[in-house]
PDB file of C-alpha atoms and ligand atoms in Angstrom:
ATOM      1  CA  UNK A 165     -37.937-117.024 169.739  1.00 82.00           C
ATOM      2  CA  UNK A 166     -39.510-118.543 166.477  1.00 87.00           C
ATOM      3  CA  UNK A 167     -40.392-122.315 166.192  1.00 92.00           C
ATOM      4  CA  UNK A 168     -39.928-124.319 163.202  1.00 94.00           C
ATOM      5  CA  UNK A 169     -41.085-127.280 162.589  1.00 94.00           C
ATOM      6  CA  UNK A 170     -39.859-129.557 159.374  1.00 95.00           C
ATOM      7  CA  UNK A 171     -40.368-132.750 158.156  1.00 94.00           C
ATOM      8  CA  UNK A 172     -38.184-134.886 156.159  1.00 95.00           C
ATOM      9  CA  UNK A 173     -40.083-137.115 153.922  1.00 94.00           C
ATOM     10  CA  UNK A 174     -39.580-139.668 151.920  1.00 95.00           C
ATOM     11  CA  UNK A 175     -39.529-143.014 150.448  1.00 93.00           C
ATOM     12  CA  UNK A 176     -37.704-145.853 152.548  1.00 91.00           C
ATOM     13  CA  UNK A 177     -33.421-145.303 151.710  1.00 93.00           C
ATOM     14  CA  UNK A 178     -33.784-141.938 150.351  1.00 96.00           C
ATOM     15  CA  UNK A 179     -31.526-140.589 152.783  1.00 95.00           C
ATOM     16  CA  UNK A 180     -34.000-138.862 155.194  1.00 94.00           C
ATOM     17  CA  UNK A 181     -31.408-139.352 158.228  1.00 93.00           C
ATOM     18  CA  UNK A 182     -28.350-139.025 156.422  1.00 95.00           C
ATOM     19  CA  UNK A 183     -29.316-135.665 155.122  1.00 96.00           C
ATOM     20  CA  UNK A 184     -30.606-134.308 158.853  1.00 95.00           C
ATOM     21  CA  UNK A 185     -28.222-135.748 160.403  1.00 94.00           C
ATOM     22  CA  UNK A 186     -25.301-134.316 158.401  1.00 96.00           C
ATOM     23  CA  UNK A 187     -26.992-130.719 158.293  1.00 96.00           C
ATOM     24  CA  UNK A 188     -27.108-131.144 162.742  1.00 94.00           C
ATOM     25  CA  UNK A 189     -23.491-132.365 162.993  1.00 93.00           C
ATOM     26  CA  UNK A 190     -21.805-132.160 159.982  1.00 92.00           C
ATOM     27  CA  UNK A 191     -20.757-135.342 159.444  1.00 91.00           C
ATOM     28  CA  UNK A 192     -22.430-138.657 157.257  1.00 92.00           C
ATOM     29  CA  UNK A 193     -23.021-141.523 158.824  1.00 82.00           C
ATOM     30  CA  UNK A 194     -23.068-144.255 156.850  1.00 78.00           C
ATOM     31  CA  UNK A 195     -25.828-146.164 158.687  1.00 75.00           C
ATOM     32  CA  UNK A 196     -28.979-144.953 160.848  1.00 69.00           C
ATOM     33  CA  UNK A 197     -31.143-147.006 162.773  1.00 67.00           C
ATOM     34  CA  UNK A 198     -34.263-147.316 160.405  1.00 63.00           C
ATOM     35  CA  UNK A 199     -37.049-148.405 162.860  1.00 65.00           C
ATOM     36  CA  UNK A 200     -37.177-145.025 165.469  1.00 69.00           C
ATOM     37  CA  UNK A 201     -38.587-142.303 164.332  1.00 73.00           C
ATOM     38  CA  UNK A 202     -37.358-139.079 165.777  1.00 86.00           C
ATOM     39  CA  UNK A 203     -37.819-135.207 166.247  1.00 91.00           C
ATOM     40  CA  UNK A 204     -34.756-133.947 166.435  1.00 93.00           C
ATOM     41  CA  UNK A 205     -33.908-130.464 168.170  1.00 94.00           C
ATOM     42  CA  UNK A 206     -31.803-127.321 167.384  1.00 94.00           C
ATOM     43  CA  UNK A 207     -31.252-123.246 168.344  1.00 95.00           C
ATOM     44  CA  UNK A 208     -29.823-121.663 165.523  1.00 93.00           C
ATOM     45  CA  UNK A 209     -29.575-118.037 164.945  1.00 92.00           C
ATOM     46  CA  UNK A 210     -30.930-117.407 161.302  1.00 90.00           C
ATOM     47  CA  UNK A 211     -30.089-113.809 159.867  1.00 88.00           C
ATOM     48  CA  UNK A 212     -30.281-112.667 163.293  1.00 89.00           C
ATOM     49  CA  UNK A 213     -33.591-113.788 164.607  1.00 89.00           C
ATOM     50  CA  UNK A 214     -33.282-117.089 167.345  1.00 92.00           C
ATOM     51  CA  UNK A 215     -35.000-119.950 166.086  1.00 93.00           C
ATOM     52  CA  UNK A 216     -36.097-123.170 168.030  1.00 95.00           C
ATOM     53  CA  UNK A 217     -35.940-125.516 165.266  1.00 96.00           C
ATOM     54  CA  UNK A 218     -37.403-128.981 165.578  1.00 96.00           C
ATOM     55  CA  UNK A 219     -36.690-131.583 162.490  1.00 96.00           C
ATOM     56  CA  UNK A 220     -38.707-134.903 162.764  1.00 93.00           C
ATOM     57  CA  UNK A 221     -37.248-137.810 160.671  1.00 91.00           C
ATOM     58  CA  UNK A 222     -39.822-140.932 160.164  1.00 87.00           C
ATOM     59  CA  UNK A 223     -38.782-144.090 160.698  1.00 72.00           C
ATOM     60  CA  UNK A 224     -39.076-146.086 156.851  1.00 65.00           C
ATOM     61  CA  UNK A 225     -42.094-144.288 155.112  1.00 56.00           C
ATOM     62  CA  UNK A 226     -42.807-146.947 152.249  1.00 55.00           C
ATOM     63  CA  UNK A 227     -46.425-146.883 151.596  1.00 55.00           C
ATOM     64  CA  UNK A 228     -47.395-144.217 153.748  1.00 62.00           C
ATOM     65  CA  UNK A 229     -48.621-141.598 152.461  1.00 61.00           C
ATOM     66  CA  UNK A 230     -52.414-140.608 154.192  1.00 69.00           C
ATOM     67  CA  UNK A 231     -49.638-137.609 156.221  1.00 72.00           C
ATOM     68  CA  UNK A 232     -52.368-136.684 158.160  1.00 73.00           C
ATOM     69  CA  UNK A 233     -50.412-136.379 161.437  1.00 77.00           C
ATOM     70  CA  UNK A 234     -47.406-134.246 159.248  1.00 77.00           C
ATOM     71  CA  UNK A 235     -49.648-132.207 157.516  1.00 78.00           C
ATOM     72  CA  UNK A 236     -50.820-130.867 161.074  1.00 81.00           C
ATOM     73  CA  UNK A 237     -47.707-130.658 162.636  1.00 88.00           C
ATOM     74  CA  UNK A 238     -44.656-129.524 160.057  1.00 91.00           C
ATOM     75  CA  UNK A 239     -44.066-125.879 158.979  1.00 92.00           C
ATOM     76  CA  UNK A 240     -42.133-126.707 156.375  1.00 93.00           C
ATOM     77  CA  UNK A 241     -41.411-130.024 153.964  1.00 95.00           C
ATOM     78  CA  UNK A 242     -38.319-131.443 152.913  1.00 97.00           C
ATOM     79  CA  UNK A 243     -39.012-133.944 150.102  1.00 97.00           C
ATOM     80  CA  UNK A 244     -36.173-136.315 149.690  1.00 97.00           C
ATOM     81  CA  UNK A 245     -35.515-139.105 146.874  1.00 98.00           C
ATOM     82  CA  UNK A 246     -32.795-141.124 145.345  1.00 98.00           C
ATOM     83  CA  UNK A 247     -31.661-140.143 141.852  1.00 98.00           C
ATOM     84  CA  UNK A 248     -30.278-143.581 141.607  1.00 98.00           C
ATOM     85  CA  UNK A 249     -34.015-144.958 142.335  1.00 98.00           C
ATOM     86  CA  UNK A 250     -37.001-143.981 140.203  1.00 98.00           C
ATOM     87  CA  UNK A 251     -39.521-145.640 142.774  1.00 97.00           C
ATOM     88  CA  UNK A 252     -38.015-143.302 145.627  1.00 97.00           C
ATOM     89  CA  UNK A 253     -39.122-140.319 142.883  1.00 98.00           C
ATOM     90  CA  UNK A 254     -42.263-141.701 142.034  1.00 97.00           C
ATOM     91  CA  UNK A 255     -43.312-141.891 146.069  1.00 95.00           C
ATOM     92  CA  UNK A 256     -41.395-137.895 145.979  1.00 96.00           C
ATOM     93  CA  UNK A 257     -44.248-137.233 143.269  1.00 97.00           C
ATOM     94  CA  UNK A 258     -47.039-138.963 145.312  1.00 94.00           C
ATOM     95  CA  UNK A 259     -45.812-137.097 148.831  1.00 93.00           C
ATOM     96  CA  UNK A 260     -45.673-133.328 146.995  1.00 94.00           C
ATOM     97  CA  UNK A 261     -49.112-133.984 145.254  1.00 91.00           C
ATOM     98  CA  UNK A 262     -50.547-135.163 148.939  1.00 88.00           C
ATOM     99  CA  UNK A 263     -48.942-132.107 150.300  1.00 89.00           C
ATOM    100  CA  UNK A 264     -50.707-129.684 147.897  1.00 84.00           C
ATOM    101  CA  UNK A 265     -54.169-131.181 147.708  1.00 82.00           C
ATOM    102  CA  UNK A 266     -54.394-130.335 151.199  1.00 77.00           C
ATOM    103  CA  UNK A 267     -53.154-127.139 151.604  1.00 68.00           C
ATOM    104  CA  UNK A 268     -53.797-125.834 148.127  1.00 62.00           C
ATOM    105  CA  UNK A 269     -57.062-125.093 149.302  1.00 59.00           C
ATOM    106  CA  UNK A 270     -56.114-123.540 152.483  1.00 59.00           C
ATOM    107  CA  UNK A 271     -53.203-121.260 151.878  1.00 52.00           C
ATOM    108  CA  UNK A 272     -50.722-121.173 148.636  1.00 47.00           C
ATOM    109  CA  UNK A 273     -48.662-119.150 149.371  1.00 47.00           C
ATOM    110  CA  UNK A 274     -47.358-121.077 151.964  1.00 51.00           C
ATOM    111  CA  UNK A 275     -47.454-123.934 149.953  1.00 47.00           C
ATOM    112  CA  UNK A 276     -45.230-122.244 147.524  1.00 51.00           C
ATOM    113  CA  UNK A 277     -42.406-121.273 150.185  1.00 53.00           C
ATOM    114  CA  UNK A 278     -42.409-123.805 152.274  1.00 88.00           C
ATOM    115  CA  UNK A 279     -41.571-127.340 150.194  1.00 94.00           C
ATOM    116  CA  UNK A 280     -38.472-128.715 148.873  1.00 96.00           C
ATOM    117  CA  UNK A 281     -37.614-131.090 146.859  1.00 98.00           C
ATOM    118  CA  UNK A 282     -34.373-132.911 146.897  1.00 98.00           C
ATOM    119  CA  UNK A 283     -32.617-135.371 144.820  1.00 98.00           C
ATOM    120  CA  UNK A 284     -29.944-136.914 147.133  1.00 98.00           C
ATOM    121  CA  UNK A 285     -26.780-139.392 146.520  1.00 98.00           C
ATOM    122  CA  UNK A 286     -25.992-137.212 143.878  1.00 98.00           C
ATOM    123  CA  UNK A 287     -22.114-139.134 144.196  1.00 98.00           C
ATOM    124  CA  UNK A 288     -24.327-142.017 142.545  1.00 98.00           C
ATOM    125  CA  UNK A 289     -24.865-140.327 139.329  1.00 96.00           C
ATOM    126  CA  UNK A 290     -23.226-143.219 137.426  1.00 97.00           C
ATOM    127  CA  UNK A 291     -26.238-145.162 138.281  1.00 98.00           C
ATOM    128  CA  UNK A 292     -28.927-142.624 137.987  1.00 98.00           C
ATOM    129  CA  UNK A 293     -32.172-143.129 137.212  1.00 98.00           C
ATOM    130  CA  UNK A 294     -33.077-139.973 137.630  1.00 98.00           C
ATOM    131  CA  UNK A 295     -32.811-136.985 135.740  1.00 98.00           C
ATOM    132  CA  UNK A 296     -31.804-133.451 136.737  1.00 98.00           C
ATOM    133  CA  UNK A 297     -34.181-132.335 134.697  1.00 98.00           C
ATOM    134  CA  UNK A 298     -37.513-134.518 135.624  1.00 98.00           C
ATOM    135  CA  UNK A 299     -36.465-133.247 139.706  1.00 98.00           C
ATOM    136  CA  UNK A 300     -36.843-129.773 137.989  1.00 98.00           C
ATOM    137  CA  UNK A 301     -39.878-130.189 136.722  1.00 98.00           C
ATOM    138  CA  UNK A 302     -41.631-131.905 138.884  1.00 98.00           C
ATOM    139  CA  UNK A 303     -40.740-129.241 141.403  1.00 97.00           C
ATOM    140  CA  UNK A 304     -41.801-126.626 139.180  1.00 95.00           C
ATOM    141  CA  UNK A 305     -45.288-128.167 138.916  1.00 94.00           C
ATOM    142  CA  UNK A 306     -45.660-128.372 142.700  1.00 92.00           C
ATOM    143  CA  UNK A 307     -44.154-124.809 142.725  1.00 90.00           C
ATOM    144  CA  UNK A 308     -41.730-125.812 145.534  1.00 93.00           C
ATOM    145  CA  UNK A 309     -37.957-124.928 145.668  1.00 95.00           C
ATOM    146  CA  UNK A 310     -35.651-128.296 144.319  1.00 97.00           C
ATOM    147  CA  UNK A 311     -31.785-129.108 144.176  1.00 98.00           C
ATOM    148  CA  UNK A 312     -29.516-132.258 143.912  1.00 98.00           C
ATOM    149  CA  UNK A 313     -26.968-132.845 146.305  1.00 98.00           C
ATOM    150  CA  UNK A 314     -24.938-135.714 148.106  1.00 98.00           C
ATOM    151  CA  UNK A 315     -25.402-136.108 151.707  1.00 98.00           C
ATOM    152  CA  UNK A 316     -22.511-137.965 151.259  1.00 97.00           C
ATOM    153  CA  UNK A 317     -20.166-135.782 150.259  1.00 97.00           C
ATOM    154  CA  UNK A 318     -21.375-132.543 150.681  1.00 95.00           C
ATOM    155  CA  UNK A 319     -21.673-130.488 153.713  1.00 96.00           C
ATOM    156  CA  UNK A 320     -22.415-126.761 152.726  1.00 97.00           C
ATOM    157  CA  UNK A 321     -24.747-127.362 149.787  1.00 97.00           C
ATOM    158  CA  UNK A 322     -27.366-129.421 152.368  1.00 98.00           C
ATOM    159  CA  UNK A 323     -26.746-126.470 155.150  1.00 97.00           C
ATOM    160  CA  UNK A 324     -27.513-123.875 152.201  1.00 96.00           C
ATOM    161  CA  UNK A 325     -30.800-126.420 151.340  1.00 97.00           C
ATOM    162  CA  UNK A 326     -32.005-126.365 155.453  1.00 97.00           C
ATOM    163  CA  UNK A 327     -31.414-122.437 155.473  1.00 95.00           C
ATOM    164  CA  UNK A 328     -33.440-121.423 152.525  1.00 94.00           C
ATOM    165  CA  UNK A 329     -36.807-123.853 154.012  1.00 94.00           C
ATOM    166  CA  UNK A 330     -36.143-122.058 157.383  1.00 94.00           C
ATOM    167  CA  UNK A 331     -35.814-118.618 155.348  1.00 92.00           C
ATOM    168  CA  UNK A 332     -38.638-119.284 153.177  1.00 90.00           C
ATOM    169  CA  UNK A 333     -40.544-120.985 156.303  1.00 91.00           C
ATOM    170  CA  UNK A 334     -40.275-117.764 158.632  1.00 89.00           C
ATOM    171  CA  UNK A 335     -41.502-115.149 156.020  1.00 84.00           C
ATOM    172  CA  UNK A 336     -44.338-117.036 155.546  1.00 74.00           C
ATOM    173  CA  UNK A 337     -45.028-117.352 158.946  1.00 67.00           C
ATOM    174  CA  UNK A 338     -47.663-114.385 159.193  1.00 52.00           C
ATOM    175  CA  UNK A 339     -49.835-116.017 156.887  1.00 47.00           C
ATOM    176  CA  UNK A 340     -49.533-119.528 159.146  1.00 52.00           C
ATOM    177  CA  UNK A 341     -50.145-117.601 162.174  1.00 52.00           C
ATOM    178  CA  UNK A 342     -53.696-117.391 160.983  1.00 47.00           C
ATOM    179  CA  UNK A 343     -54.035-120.824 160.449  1.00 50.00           C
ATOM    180  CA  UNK A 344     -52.750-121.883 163.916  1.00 52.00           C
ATOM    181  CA  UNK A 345     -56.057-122.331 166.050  1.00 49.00           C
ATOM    182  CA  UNK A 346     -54.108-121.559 169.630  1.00 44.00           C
ATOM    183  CA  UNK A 347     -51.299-121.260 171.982  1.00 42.00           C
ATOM    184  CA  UNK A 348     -47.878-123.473 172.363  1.00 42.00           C
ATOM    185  CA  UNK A 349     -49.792-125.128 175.181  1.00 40.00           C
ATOM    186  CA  UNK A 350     -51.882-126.833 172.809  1.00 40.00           C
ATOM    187  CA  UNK A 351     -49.776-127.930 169.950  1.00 41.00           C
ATOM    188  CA  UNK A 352     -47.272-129.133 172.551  1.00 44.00           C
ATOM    189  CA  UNK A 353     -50.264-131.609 173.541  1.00 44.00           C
ATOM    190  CA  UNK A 354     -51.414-132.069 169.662  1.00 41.00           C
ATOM    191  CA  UNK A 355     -48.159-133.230 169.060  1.00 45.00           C
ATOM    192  CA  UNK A 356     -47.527-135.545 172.189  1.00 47.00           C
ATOM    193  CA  UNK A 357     -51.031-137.586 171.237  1.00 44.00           C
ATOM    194  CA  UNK A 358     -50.085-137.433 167.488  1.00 45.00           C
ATOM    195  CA  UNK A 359     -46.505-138.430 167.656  1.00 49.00           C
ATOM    196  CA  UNK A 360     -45.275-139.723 171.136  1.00 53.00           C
ATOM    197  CA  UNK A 361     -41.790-140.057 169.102  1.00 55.00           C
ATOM    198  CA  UNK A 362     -38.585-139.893 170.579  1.00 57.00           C
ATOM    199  CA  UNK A 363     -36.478-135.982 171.040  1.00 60.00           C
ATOM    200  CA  UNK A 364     -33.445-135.600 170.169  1.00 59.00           C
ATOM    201  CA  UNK A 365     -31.416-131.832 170.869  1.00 59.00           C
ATOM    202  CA  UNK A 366     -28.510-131.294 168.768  1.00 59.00           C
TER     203      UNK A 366
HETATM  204  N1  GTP B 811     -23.827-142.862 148.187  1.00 90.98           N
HETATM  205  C1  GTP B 811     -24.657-142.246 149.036  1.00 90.98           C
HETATM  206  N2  GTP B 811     -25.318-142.953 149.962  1.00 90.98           N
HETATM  207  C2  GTP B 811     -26.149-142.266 150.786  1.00 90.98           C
HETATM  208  C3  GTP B 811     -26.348-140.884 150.703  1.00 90.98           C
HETATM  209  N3  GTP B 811     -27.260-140.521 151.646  1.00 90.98           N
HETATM  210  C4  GTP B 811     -27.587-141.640 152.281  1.00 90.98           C
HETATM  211  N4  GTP B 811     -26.925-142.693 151.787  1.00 90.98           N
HETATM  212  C5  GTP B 811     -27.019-144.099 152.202  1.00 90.98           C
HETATM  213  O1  GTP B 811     -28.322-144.575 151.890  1.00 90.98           O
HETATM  214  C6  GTP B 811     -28.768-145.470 152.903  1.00 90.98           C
HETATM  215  C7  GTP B 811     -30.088-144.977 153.473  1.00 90.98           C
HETATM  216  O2  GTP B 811     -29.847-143.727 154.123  1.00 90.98           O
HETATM  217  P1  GTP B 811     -30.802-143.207 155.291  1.00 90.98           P
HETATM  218  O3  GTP B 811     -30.381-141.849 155.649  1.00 90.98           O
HETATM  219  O4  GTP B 811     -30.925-144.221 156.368  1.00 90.98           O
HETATM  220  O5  GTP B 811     -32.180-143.159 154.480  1.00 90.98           O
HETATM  221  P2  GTP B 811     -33.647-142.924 155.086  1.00 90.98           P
HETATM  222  O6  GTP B 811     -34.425-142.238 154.018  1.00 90.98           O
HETATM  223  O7  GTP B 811     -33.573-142.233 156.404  1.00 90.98           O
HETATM  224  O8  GTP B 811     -34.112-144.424 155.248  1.00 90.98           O
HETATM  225  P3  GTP B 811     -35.369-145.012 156.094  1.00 90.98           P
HETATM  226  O9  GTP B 811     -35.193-144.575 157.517  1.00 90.98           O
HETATM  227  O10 GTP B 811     -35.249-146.494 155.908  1.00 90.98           O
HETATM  228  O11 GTP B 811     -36.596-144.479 155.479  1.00 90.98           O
HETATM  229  C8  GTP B 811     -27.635-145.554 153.942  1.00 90.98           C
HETATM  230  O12 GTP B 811     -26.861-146.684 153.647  1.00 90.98           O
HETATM  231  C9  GTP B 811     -26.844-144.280 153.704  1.00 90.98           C
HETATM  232  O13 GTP B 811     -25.495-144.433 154.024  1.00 90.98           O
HETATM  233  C10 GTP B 811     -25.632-140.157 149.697  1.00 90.98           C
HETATM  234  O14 GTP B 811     -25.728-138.943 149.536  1.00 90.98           O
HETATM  235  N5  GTP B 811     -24.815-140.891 148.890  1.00 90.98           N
END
């Protein structure tokens, strides 16, 4: 069975939680608990092939953005902001630009396949402060994949979003193989000391 690891970043409101949380039970909830962090956990069978798919979701990330821990730990990224708040975009900006000074280096491909950017509460578009257009660029110039969407409202469009990271995640996982330095044994210990957080299965 493959493992997956994601992480949902972003700046504090974004709709990190509404977003995983609607994509694990298909329903939006209007209001998470904003002060656990959580790795949340999920089998899903993906064009066939059994994956063990774990999602962690920090707790408010304002200001952090060092992702030391993440960077070590997550597969895949999910970059989320709020088109209704241009400071949520700017900290999207700072988080994809962290992301690809470290890996740049290390593998590109990967960094290529494996990032998304997402401009959520679409539904808000009467207040945007965002542009469709400055989301597509900005994920052009990081070379990761990027869509709008509502949490809110819709259901398929974030599923579609979560498949196409675990896709994109699981061809490129010959190349990470290389980069992994050992066994499950090991990460399951790297990630205990780095995270301690709480586990959720869906
Ligand atoms: N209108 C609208 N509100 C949303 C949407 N997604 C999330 N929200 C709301 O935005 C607020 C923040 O959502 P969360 O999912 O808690 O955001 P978060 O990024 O996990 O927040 P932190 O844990 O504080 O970092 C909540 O009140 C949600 O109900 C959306 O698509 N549309």
């Amino acid at each position: 069975m493959a493992e997956v690891k994601l992480a949902v970043l972003g700046g504090g409101g974004a709709g990190k939680s509404a977003l995983t949380v609607r994509f694990l039970t298909r329903r939006f909830i209007g209001e998470y608990a904003s002060n656990a962090e959580c790795i949340y956990t999920k089998h899903l069978c993906l064009d066939g092939r059994q994956i063990h798919l774990e999602i962690y979701d920090p707790c408010s990330q304002r200001g952090k953005l060092s992702l030391t821990d993440e960077l070590h730990w997550a597969d895949g990224f999910i970059i989320v902001y709020d088109i209704s708040d241009r400071a949520s975009f700017a900290f999207a900006k700072a988080l994809l630009y962290r992301i690809r000074e470290s890996q740049l280096g290390a593998c590109k491909k990967m960094v290529e396949s494996a990032v998304f950017l997402v401009g959520n509460k679409q539904d808000l578009c009467h207040m945007r402060e965002v542009g469709w257009d400055e989301g597509q660029k900005l994920a052009m110039d990081n070379k990761c994949q990027f869509c709008e969407l509502s949490a809110a409202e819709h259901y398929q469009e974030v599923v579609a979003m979560f498949m196409k990271v675990l896709r994109n995640v699981t061809s490129s996982f010959k190349v990470k193989e290389k980069r992994r330095p050992s066994g499950s044994k090991s990460m399951a210990k790297l990630i205990n000391n780095m995270f301690g957080k709480r586990r959720k299965s869906v």
